[in-house]
């Protein structure tokens, strides 16, 4: 059987395995292929990862071509009929994306199977130029107080063997999970609590939660889905603020280079107070955000759209009434680039719209270009923002 024909057959059989329609005879063919070598088995296991397939499908549906344009039209007070042609084009693009998503779901096996084969060894390999600006990926560094560390990626999030080798024979009390600029990661703690880390963030947590409480520390941005345990409260410390959790979901935005910590409650109940404990607790209800000032340890509460605040977890950036300085700070962490404003007045320009998180940087430039009045010029890994 020719190699291409075999690839197509195996890809089709994997798709049938996914949806549960594979026959007994087909199962024998697929099993024989898996047993040929370890690379085939690794490819099969990766493809059967439903979380990965769901993520790829979700990513393909994220680009919202209408929202940035419509938001700008509303701000300018223009009639929606002005946007009829662009709207028609965006609907066509959306349909194409949806169709492509179905193809990806059915035939993604072929792509991953081919690319999972071992690469031929050559003396020199082509690498992406350092000047390319690309979206972030699943990556993190797990470090320990003994100075040792393990690099984690999309394919080894639970690399227990490597971790065990690093900490072999040592008593490890705490772990430090750090995502670099251009990285994101999800971790499940010992008690079942799930934490999603955004780019340029750090989570410090114990190997096991001993004693009468569960306590972690975070810098950067993290989304928590805390396992409920009324007898053992969960605490999140960040930048002088302490959050007490009663079994809930919430988002903490606490970067070192920002003066304010934003804590947004999605569901459940939490309370906040300064770490020094000199002030009473501030209770939050779902849909509310506490804005904690690091300088004077004061806080006030505002109502927010939690879908907007947590949009980074869903694969898109949604900006509402944020200026370009804030937006560029967010984008630079994810795409890992430096930026400057040719005219500082541009930095205060308010923008409303959405940007696909996993899209190319060229898409980001194009979206700003369509907004009008703003230009982004790329110079290596530095982006210069100016007015037209």
PDB file of C-alpha atoms in Angstrom, residues 223-226 245-251 264-270 284-288 306 310:
ATOM      1  CA  UNK A 223      -8.618  31.861  36.741  1.00  0.00           C
ATOM      2  CA  UNK A 224      -9.553  29.651  39.700  1.00  0.00           C
ATOM      3  CA  UNK A 225     -12.169  26.918  39.938  1.00  0.00           C
ATOM      4  CA  UNK A 226     -11.844  25.998  43.586  1.00  0.00           C
ATOM      5  CA  UNK A 245     -12.771  31.446  48.784  1.00  0.00           C
ATOM      6  CA  UNK A 246     -15.896  29.522  49.688  1.00  0.00           C
ATOM      7  CA  UNK A 247     -15.894  27.127  46.731  1.00  0.00           C
ATOM      8  CA  UNK A 248     -16.276  29.151  43.577  1.00  0.00           C
ATOM      9  CA  UNK A 249     -14.930  30.433  40.259  1.00  0.00           C
ATOM     10  CA  UNK A 250     -13.156  33.757  39.944  1.00  0.00           C
ATOM     11  CA  UNK A 251     -10.449  35.622  38.037  1.00  0.00           C
ATOM     12  CA  UNK A 264     -13.762  39.229  39.407  1.00  0.00           C
ATOM     13  CA  UNK A 265     -16.276  36.750  40.781  1.00  0.00           C
ATOM     14  CA  UNK A 266     -17.972  34.506  38.231  1.00  0.00           C
ATOM     15  CA  UNK A 267     -19.960  32.307  40.594  1.00  0.00           C
ATOM     16  CA  UNK A 268     -20.029  31.397  44.264  1.00  0.00           C
ATOM     17  CA  UNK A 269     -18.758  33.657  47.033  1.00  0.00           C
ATOM     18  CA  UNK A 270     -15.441  35.236  48.026  1.00  0.00           C
ATOM     19  CA  UNK A 284     -18.229  39.916  46.491  1.00  0.00           C
ATOM     20  CA  UNK A 285     -21.273  38.550  44.714  1.00  0.00           C
ATOM     21  CA  UNK A 286     -21.267  37.070  41.182  1.00  0.00           C
ATOM     22  CA  UNK A 287     -20.834  39.623  38.405  1.00  0.00           C
ATOM     23  CA  UNK A 288     -18.926  42.035  40.648  1.00  0.00           C
ATOM     24  CA  UNK A 306     -17.633  38.408  33.522  1.00  0.00           C
ATOM     25  CA  UNK A 310     -12.493  36.051  31.406  1.00  0.00           C
TER      26      UNK A 310
END
